Short mmCIF file of C-alpha atoms and ligand atoms in Angstrom, two decimals:
data_model
loop_
_atom_site.label_atom_id
_atom_site.label_comp_id
_atom_site.label_asym_id
_atom_site.label_seq_id
_atom_site.Cartn_x
_atom_site.Cartn_y
_atom_site.Cartn_z
CA MET A 1 36.14 -7.75 42.09
CA ARG A 2 33.24 -8.60 39.95
CA LYS A 3 35.09 -11.44 38.31
CA VAL A 4 36.12 -12.89 41.63
CA PHE A 5 32.58 -12.58 42.86
CA ILE A 6 31.28 -14.53 39.87
CA SER A 7 33.76 -17.35 40.25
CA ILE A 8 33.00 -17.65 43.95
CA SER A 9 29.29 -17.84 43.29
CA LEU A 10 29.93 -20.54 40.70
CA LEU A 11 31.80 -22.51 43.32
CA VAL A 12 29.07 -22.03 45.86
CA LEU A 13 26.16 -22.76 43.54
CA PRO A 14 26.51 -26.54 43.24
CA ILE A 15 26.60 -26.87 47.02
CA LEU A 16 23.44 -24.80 47.33
CA PHE A 17 21.88 -26.85 44.58
CA TYR A 18 22.34 -30.06 46.52
CA GLY A 19 21.04 -28.44 49.66
CA GLN A 20 17.85 -27.54 47.87
CA ASP A 21 17.80 -30.96 46.30
CA LEU A 22 17.07 -32.93 49.42
CA ASN A 23 14.11 -30.68 50.21
CA TYR A 24 12.83 -31.16 46.69
CA THR A 25 13.33 -34.92 47.05
CA LYS A 26 11.48 -34.97 50.36
CA ASN A 27 8.58 -32.98 48.95
CA ILE A 28 8.25 -35.30 45.98
CA ILE A 29 8.33 -38.48 48.06
CA GLU A 30 6.01 -37.10 50.73
CA LYS A 31 3.53 -36.09 48.07
CA LEU A 32 3.63 -39.29 45.99
CA ALA A 33 3.39 -41.52 49.08
CA SER A 34 0.53 -39.51 50.61
CA THR A 35 -3.15 -40.49 50.84
CA GLU A 36 -3.80 -38.00 48.03
CA PHE A 37 -2.46 -40.52 45.50
CA LYS A 38 -4.12 -43.55 47.09
CA GLY A 39 -1.10 -45.81 46.74
CA ARG A 40 -0.84 -45.02 42.99
CA GLY A 41 -2.91 -48.03 41.99
CA TYR A 42 -6.18 -48.45 40.13
CA VAL A 43 -8.70 -47.47 42.79
CA GLU A 44 -10.02 -43.89 42.80
CA ASN A 45 -7.69 -42.96 39.91
CA GLY A 46 -4.54 -43.20 42.03
CA ASP A 47 -2.35 -43.87 38.99
CA LYS A 48 -3.80 -40.96 37.00
CA LEU A 49 -3.45 -38.45 39.83
CA ALA A 50 0.19 -39.45 40.32
CA ALA A 51 0.83 -39.27 36.56
CA GLU A 52 -0.69 -35.78 36.39
CA PHE A 53 1.55 -34.66 39.23
CA ILE A 54 4.70 -36.09 37.62
CA SER A 55 3.73 -34.55 34.29
CA SER A 56 3.40 -31.12 35.93
CA GLU A 57 6.88 -31.60 37.47
CA TYR A 58 8.27 -32.43 34.01
CA SER A 59 6.68 -29.24 32.76
CA ASN A 60 8.02 -27.13 35.66
CA ILE A 61 11.51 -28.48 35.06
CA GLY A 62 11.13 -27.68 31.36
CA LEU A 63 11.43 -31.13 29.81
CA GLU A 64 10.45 -31.48 26.18
CA SER A 65 7.89 -34.04 25.01
CA PHE A 66 8.06 -36.33 21.98
CA LYS A 67 4.35 -35.96 21.29
CA LYS A 68 1.71 -33.38 22.19
CA ASP A 69 2.18 -34.14 25.87
CA TYR A 70 4.26 -36.45 28.07
CA PHE A 71 1.73 -39.29 28.25
CA GLN A 72 1.89 -42.64 26.54
CA TYR A 73 -1.33 -44.59 27.20
CA PHE A 74 -1.77 -48.34 27.41
CA LYS A 75 -4.31 -50.74 28.88
CA VAL A 76 -4.11 -53.30 31.66
CA ASP A 77 -6.44 -55.79 33.32
CA VAL A 78 -6.35 -55.45 37.08
CA ASN A 79 -8.01 -56.94 40.15
CA THR A 80 -8.86 -54.31 42.80
CA PHE A 81 -10.29 -54.09 46.32
CA PRO A 82 -12.03 -50.72 46.45
CA ASP A 83 -14.56 -51.37 49.20
CA ASN A 84 -14.52 -52.27 52.88
CA LEU A 85 -12.75 -55.46 53.81
CA LEU A 86 -13.81 -57.48 56.81
CA LEU A 87 -12.10 -60.37 58.54
CA LYS A 88 -13.52 -61.16 61.93
CA VAL A 89 -12.16 -64.14 63.86
CA ASN A 90 -14.17 -65.09 66.97
CA ASN A 91 -15.74 -61.65 67.17
CA GLU A 92 -12.43 -59.82 66.88
CA ILE A 93 -12.25 -57.51 63.86
CA LEU A 94 -8.75 -57.69 62.38
CA GLU A 95 -6.94 -54.86 60.64
CA PRO A 96 -6.11 -55.12 56.93
CA GLY A 97 -2.45 -54.46 56.20
CA LYS A 98 -1.45 -54.91 59.83
CA ASP A 99 -3.01 -58.27 60.75
CA TYR A 100 -3.79 -59.65 57.32
CA LEU A 101 -3.69 -59.27 53.56
CA ILE A 102 -6.02 -60.46 50.87
CA ASP A 103 -4.37 -62.44 48.07
CA PRO A 104 -4.32 -60.07 45.05
CA MET A 105 -6.02 -62.71 42.87
CA SER A 106 -8.96 -63.12 45.25
CA SER A 107 -12.62 -62.86 44.30
CA SER A 108 -15.48 -61.48 46.41
CA VAL A 109 -17.04 -63.22 49.38
CA LYS A 110 -19.44 -62.30 52.17
CA GLY A 111 -20.81 -64.17 55.16
CA LYS A 112 -20.13 -66.16 58.33
CA PHE A 113 -18.34 -69.44 57.95
CA GLU A 114 -16.95 -72.33 59.92
CA THR A 115 -13.30 -73.24 59.50
CA HIS A 116 -11.19 -76.34 59.26
CA ILE A 117 -7.50 -76.19 60.14
CA ILE A 118 -4.65 -78.22 58.69
CA ARG A 119 -1.00 -77.77 59.65
CA LYS A 120 1.40 -77.32 56.76
CA GLN A 121 3.45 -80.39 57.73
CA ASP A 122 0.27 -82.49 57.46
CA LEU A 123 -0.01 -81.54 53.80
CA LEU A 124 2.78 -84.08 53.23
CA ASN A 125 0.39 -86.82 54.40
CA ASP A 126 -2.09 -87.84 51.67
CA GLN A 127 -4.61 -89.24 54.15
CA LYS A 128 -4.70 -85.97 56.11
CA VAL A 129 -5.05 -83.94 52.93
CA ARG A 130 -8.05 -86.06 51.86
CA GLU A 131 -9.63 -85.56 55.31
CA ALA A 132 -9.03 -81.81 55.12
CA ILE A 133 -10.69 -81.60 51.70
CA GLN A 134 -13.72 -83.51 53.04
CA ASN A 135 -13.94 -81.53 56.27
CA SER A 136 -13.67 -78.07 54.70
CA ILE A 137 -16.62 -78.26 52.30
CA ASN A 138 -18.49 -74.91 52.47
CA LYS A 139 -16.00 -73.73 55.09
CA PHE A 140 -12.78 -71.73 55.12
CA LEU A 141 -9.77 -74.01 54.98
CA VAL A 142 -7.08 -72.68 57.33
CA ILE A 143 -3.51 -73.70 56.48
CA ASP A 144 -1.21 -73.13 59.43
CA GLU A 145 2.32 -72.46 58.17
CA ARG A 146 3.61 -71.02 61.40
CA GLU A 147 5.61 -73.88 62.81
CA PHE A 148 6.95 -75.55 59.73
CA GLU A 149 9.65 -74.95 57.17
CA PRO A 150 10.04 -77.42 54.29
CA ASP A 151 13.28 -79.45 54.33
CA ASN A 152 14.38 -78.71 50.81
CA ALA A 153 13.48 -76.90 47.59
CA GLU A 154 11.69 -79.93 46.16
CA GLU A 155 9.45 -80.34 49.21
CA LYS A 156 8.79 -76.61 49.21
CA LYS A 157 7.76 -76.65 45.56
CA LYS A 158 5.50 -79.68 46.08
CA LEU A 159 3.82 -78.01 49.06
CA ASN A 160 3.31 -74.72 47.21
CA GLU A 161 1.68 -76.54 44.31
CA LEU A 162 -0.61 -78.41 46.67
CA ILE A 163 -1.53 -75.19 48.52
CA ASN A 164 -2.38 -73.46 45.23
CA PHE A 165 -4.51 -76.44 44.27
CA LEU A 166 -6.35 -76.29 47.62
CA LYS A 167 -6.81 -72.52 47.31
CA TYR A 168 -8.05 -72.26 43.77
CA SER A 169 -8.98 -75.60 42.18
CA PRO A 170 -12.70 -75.85 41.24
CA GLN A 171 -12.57 -79.43 42.55
CA ILE A 172 -12.12 -78.11 46.09
CA GLN A 173 -15.44 -77.13 47.64
CA THR A 174 -14.18 -74.64 50.22
CA VAL A 175 -15.46 -71.06 50.43
CA GLY A 176 -11.90 -69.78 50.60
CA THR A 177 -8.55 -70.18 52.32
CA ILE A 178 -6.79 -68.55 55.23
CA ILE A 179 -3.02 -68.93 55.43
CA LEU A 180 -1.58 -68.44 58.92
CA THR A 181 1.96 -67.15 58.61
CA ASN A 182 4.86 -65.93 60.70
CA GLU A 183 6.33 -64.06 57.80
CA LYS A 184 6.22 -60.35 57.13
CA LEU A 185 3.08 -59.42 55.21
CA THR A 186 4.14 -58.52 51.68
CA TRP A 187 1.38 -57.55 49.27
CA GLY A 188 1.26 -57.64 45.46
CA ALA A 189 -0.99 -56.88 42.50
CA SER A 190 -2.70 -59.09 39.94
CA THR A 191 -3.95 -58.92 36.36
CA ILE A 192 -6.31 -61.84 36.96
CA GLN A 193 -9.10 -62.72 39.37
CA LEU A 194 -9.61 -66.30 40.50
CA THR A 195 -12.81 -67.89 41.76
CA LYS A 196 -12.13 -67.75 45.52
CA PRO A 197 -10.62 -65.51 48.17
CA THR A 198 -7.49 -66.18 50.20
CA PHE A 199 -6.51 -64.29 53.32
CA ILE A 200 -2.94 -64.22 54.61
CA LEU A 201 -3.18 -63.81 58.34
CA LYS A 202 -0.42 -62.93 60.76
CA ARG A 203 -1.31 -63.13 64.39
CA GLU A 204 0.39 -63.61 67.66
CA LYS A 205 -2.70 -65.37 69.01
CA ASP A 206 -3.56 -68.91 67.99
CA PHE A 207 -6.25 -69.61 65.50
CA GLN A 208 -8.15 -72.30 67.41
CA ILE A 209 -9.98 -75.31 66.08
CA GLY A 210 -13.66 -74.39 66.01
CA ASN A 211 -13.04 -70.68 65.37
CA LYS A 212 -15.62 -69.14 63.09
CA VAL A 213 -14.95 -66.29 60.71
CA GLU A 214 -17.02 -63.46 59.33
CA VAL A 215 -15.69 -62.08 56.08
CA LYS A 216 -16.39 -59.51 53.41
CA VAL A 217 -14.31 -58.95 50.31
CA ASP A 218 -15.43 -56.83 47.37
CA ALA A 219 -13.07 -57.61 44.54
CA GLU A 220 -13.58 -55.58 41.41
CA PHE A 221 -11.92 -56.89 38.29
CA ILE A 222 -11.32 -54.14 35.72
CA LYS A 223 -10.65 -55.10 32.12
CA ASN A 224 -8.75 -52.68 29.85
CA TYR A 225 -8.04 -50.03 32.46
CA LYS A 226 -6.30 -47.14 30.72
CA THR A 227 -3.05 -46.18 32.43
CA GLN A 228 0.10 -44.42 31.25
CA ASN A 229 3.86 -43.90 31.04
CA ILE A 230 5.19 -40.33 31.33
CA ILE A 231 8.05 -39.46 28.98
CA GLY A 232 10.08 -36.26 28.69
CA TYR A 233 13.57 -35.39 27.50
CA ILE A 234 16.38 -32.84 27.35
CA LYS A 235 17.95 -32.42 23.94
CA GLY A 236 21.69 -33.17 23.73
CA GLN A 237 24.02 -30.29 22.90
CA GLU A 238 26.50 -32.27 20.80
CA ILE A 239 24.97 -35.62 19.82
CA PRO A 240 21.19 -35.19 20.12
CA ASP A 241 20.24 -38.36 18.22
CA THR A 242 21.97 -40.61 20.75
CA PHE A 243 20.20 -41.12 24.07
CA LEU A 244 20.88 -41.80 27.72
CA VAL A 245 17.71 -42.99 29.46
CA LEU A 246 16.52 -42.96 33.07
CA THR A 247 13.50 -45.05 34.07
CA ALA A 248 11.59 -45.32 37.36
CA HIS A 249 8.14 -46.77 37.92
CA TYR A 250 5.68 -44.51 39.70
CA ASP A 251 2.80 -46.98 40.13
CA HIS A 252 2.34 -48.94 43.32
CA LEU A 253 -0.17 -51.33 44.91
CA GLY A 254 -3.03 -48.93 45.52
CA LYS A 255 -5.72 -49.57 48.08
CA LEU A 256 -6.33 -52.56 50.31
CA GLY A 257 -10.00 -51.97 51.01
CA LYS A 258 -11.64 -48.63 51.53
CA ASN A 259 -9.52 -47.31 54.40
CA VAL A 260 -6.02 -48.66 53.83
CA TYR A 261 -3.54 -47.75 51.12
CA ILE A 262 0.01 -48.92 50.46
CA PRO A 263 2.16 -45.74 50.35
CA GLY A 264 5.19 -46.99 48.38
CA ALA A 265 7.63 -44.34 49.58
CA ASN A 266 10.78 -46.34 48.91
CA ASP A 267 9.01 -48.37 46.19
CA ASN A 268 9.15 -46.27 44.12
CA SER A 269 8.45 -42.64 45.00
CA SER A 270 12.17 -42.54 45.81
CA GLY A 271 13.13 -43.67 42.29
CA VAL A 272 10.84 -41.06 40.73
CA ALA A 273 12.43 -38.44 43.00
CA MET A 274 15.87 -39.52 41.74
CA LEU A 275 14.70 -39.24 38.14
CA LEU A 276 13.24 -35.74 38.73
CA ASN A 277 16.37 -34.58 40.55
CA LEU A 278 18.55 -35.63 37.66
CA ALA A 279 16.14 -34.01 35.21
CA LYS A 280 16.50 -30.73 37.14
CA TYR A 281 20.28 -31.04 37.17
CA PHE A 282 20.62 -31.77 33.45
CA LYS A 283 18.19 -29.02 32.53
CA GLU A 284 20.58 -26.60 34.26
CA ASN A 285 23.70 -28.38 32.99
CA PRO A 286 22.92 -29.25 29.36
CA PRO A 287 24.18 -32.73 28.43
CA LYS A 288 26.20 -33.92 25.45
CA TYR A 289 23.69 -36.66 24.52
CA SER A 290 19.93 -36.33 24.72
CA ILE A 291 18.63 -37.60 28.06
CA VAL A 292 15.18 -39.20 28.34
CA PHE A 293 13.20 -39.51 31.56
CA ILE A 294 10.57 -42.25 31.62
CA SER A 295 8.25 -42.63 34.61
CA LEU A 296 6.76 -46.03 33.95
CA GLY A 297 3.31 -47.32 34.91
CA ALA A 298 2.09 -50.80 35.88
CA GLU A 299 5.44 -52.18 37.05
CA GLU A 300 3.77 -53.91 39.97
CA LEU A 301 1.38 -55.68 37.59
CA GLY A 302 4.31 -57.39 35.87
CA ILE A 303 6.48 -54.61 34.33
CA LEU A 304 3.69 -53.85 31.87
CA GLY A 305 4.51 -50.16 31.28
CA ALA A 306 8.08 -51.05 30.32
CA LYS A 307 6.78 -53.88 28.13
CA TYR A 308 4.44 -51.50 26.32
CA TYR A 309 7.14 -48.86 25.94
CA THR A 310 9.70 -51.27 24.47
CA GLU A 311 7.08 -52.51 22.00
CA ASN A 312 6.09 -48.93 21.14
CA PRO A 313 9.25 -46.83 21.61
CA LEU A 314 9.19 -43.11 20.82
CA PHE A 315 12.65 -43.28 19.24
CA ASP A 316 14.81 -46.16 18.02
CA LEU A 317 15.86 -48.37 20.97
CA LYS A 318 19.16 -48.94 19.13
CA SER A 319 20.05 -45.29 19.64
CA ILE A 320 20.12 -45.73 23.44
CA ASN A 321 23.72 -45.54 24.58
CA PHE A 322 22.86 -46.60 28.14
CA LEU A 323 19.84 -46.86 30.43
CA VAL A 324 19.60 -46.87 34.22
CA ASN A 325 16.46 -48.00 36.01
CA PHE A 326 15.84 -46.67 39.54
CA ASP A 327 13.57 -48.75 41.76
CA LEU A 328 14.13 -48.38 45.54
CA ALA A 329 16.42 -45.37 46.02
CA GLY A 330 15.54 -44.32 49.55
CA THR A 331 18.18 -45.92 51.81
CA GLY A 332 21.82 -46.62 50.86
CA ASP A 333 23.15 -47.28 54.37
CA ASP A 334 24.89 -50.35 52.93
CA GLY A 335 25.50 -48.87 49.48
CA ILE A 336 23.86 -49.84 46.19
CA LYS A 337 23.42 -53.01 44.17
CA VAL A 338 23.81 -52.97 40.40
CA VAL A 339 21.84 -55.52 38.39
CA ASN A 340 23.56 -56.33 35.05
CA ALA A 341 26.95 -55.38 36.51
CA THR A 342 28.41 -58.60 35.14
CA VAL A 343 26.77 -58.00 31.75
CA HIS A 344 28.23 -54.49 31.28
CA GLU A 345 31.59 -54.83 33.02
CA ASN A 346 33.16 -51.64 31.63
CA GLU A 347 30.30 -49.42 32.75
CA PHE A 348 30.27 -51.13 36.12
CA ALA A 349 34.02 -50.57 36.55
CA LYS A 350 33.48 -46.91 35.65
CA LEU A 351 30.68 -46.56 38.20
CA LYS A 352 32.80 -48.20 40.91
CA ASP A 353 35.73 -45.94 40.05
CA LEU A 354 33.65 -42.79 40.21
CA ASN A 355 32.32 -43.89 43.57
CA GLU A 356 35.73 -44.62 45.04
CA THR A 357 37.38 -41.49 43.66
CA ASN A 358 34.69 -39.26 45.14
CA ASP A 359 34.01 -41.30 48.26
CA TYR A 360 30.23 -41.24 47.79
CA LEU A 361 28.77 -44.57 48.96
CA VAL A 362 30.09 -47.31 51.24
CA ALA A 363 29.71 -49.94 48.52
CA VAL A 364 28.78 -50.42 44.86
CA LYS A 365 27.91 -54.10 44.65
CA SER A 366 27.66 -56.29 41.61
CA ARG A 367 24.79 -58.55 40.60
CA GLY A 368 24.13 -60.48 37.39
CA ALA A 369 21.10 -60.21 35.13
CA ALA A 370 17.73 -60.43 36.92
CA CYS A 371 14.24 -59.81 35.56
CA ASN A 372 13.09 -58.03 38.70
CA SER A 373 12.15 -54.54 37.51
CA ASP A 374 11.50 -52.42 34.41
CA HIS A 375 15.04 -52.59 32.97
CA CYS A 376 14.36 -56.26 32.15
CA MET A 377 12.20 -55.40 29.12
CA PHE A 378 14.92 -53.10 27.76
CA HIS A 379 17.63 -55.66 28.49
CA GLU A 380 15.68 -58.27 26.52
CA LYS A 381 15.64 -55.86 23.57
CA GLN A 382 19.46 -55.54 23.76
CA VAL A 383 19.41 -52.05 25.29
CA PRO A 384 22.53 -51.76 27.50
CA CYS A 385 21.24 -51.08 31.01
CA PHE A 386 21.65 -51.29 34.77
CA TYR A 387 19.01 -51.59 37.42
CA ILE A 388 20.27 -49.99 40.64
CA TYR A 389 18.70 -50.22 44.11
CA THR A 390 19.87 -49.00 47.49
CA LEU A 391 20.84 -51.42 50.28
CA GLY A 392 20.32 -51.36 54.04
CA GLY A 393 18.11 -49.12 56.12
CA ILE A 394 14.42 -49.75 56.58
CA GLN A 395 13.11 -53.12 55.40
CA ALA A 396 9.50 -52.02 54.75
CA TYR A 397 8.44 -53.30 51.34
CA HIS A 398 5.03 -53.75 49.68
CA ASP A 399 3.33 -53.02 52.98
CA ILE A 400 1.70 -50.24 55.01
CA TYR A 401 5.05 -49.39 56.61
CA ASP A 402 6.79 -48.18 53.42
CA ARG A 403 6.04 -44.58 54.42
CA TYR A 404 7.69 -41.24 53.76
CA GLU A 405 7.97 -40.50 57.49
CA THR A 406 10.30 -43.44 58.13
CA LEU A 407 12.28 -43.47 54.88
CA PRO A 408 15.87 -42.56 55.85
CA LEU A 409 17.15 -41.13 52.51
CA THR A 410 20.55 -41.64 54.13
CA GLU A 411 22.65 -41.51 50.99
CA PHE A 412 20.27 -39.92 48.52
CA GLU A 413 22.44 -36.88 47.75
CA ASP A 414 25.65 -38.85 47.31
CA TYR A 415 23.78 -41.39 45.23
CA ALA A 416 22.43 -38.58 43.02
CA LYS A 417 25.96 -37.12 42.63
CA LEU A 418 27.33 -40.52 41.66
CA MET A 419 24.63 -40.93 39.02
CA ILE A 420 25.27 -37.45 37.62
CA ASP A 421 28.99 -38.29 37.33
CA PHE A 422 28.09 -41.59 35.72
CA PHE A 423 25.80 -40.06 33.07
CA GLU A 424 28.32 -37.29 32.38
CA SER A 425 31.06 -39.89 31.81
CA PHE A 426 29.47 -41.02 28.51
ZN1 ZN B 1 9.24 -51.19 42.69
#
């Protein structure tokens, strides 16, 4: 009886484990994407608070560290917006994040200003550009992009160069620029600060000729801000000096003024949750090779944490058998996309096979090399790697809508099972 009981409980355990998993996943994502971590940027120590939390999870799981603790420190330059933002158009105060963004490279500004508007199509006319430069001295130049799409790539490139010149050239005597756009507001982060501010404004209402603006931007440029990667591992049972590596960046865009933060639930609390889930699993199911879990910092500033790590690795990069980078793991309604699939065809075939055999995800799609997340730095150092992201579901990205509450996590459990199978296939 006893024997039977044990074998039944062994059968039941993995199912229970996955049941608990999704709760764990939800808790992690809810926490990381909450106001407590301030968007995991460089205002009010968002990055450090998140790193402390992840480090305590590593410790709870029982990961080992290569050094005295899990942290690997490095320094970044970063432009931040810690204080109140104001953009008032004709006495209407607009909402940061919802109505407008501030270009991440912007500098500070304060005051009431007149505006001069030019339509984007008129930027193709030299005479009109000259007039706009003359008429916007000591004013905000407003570039209205809303009713114009360039004909071709060449025209688009030419216009973008001209717009950057108008925004930031010292020869242009504007106070700053406002871009009127129809597009979704997508924010970013910057390691530099330029001499002027630019607002990106999305509004249903027209911005009329003669409209005045009142603005306030407090940009704080921080040189040599100390941030960190968080690195733990599980020692392999059979071949401990060969490594499988999981990476996921935990940093995000931080705060957009005093009262708004960018939560980054899908980007990339979800990837960190995947990494922690797999750490839990492999702690309970000891692996053949050593498995390393790297939560990377400063991805949004230009994959700087990964760059620092690959220049200062804690073990020989040549001993990495394979690496998978997780960045956007929270949907999966349309399957997953695998960057470097065409570079590592055998591993991709294996991943596809495992998926089909077990009927996990609707699709495992192939993509070539792309330098669009942390894996890129490892790929450039000849570390065999994939970058995998989920497809479909919510489209929120680099904005105030990338929240835990609306992240579907549709296929998270099947995705996690597929990745466990994949790592165990080495
Ligand atoms: Zn990301």
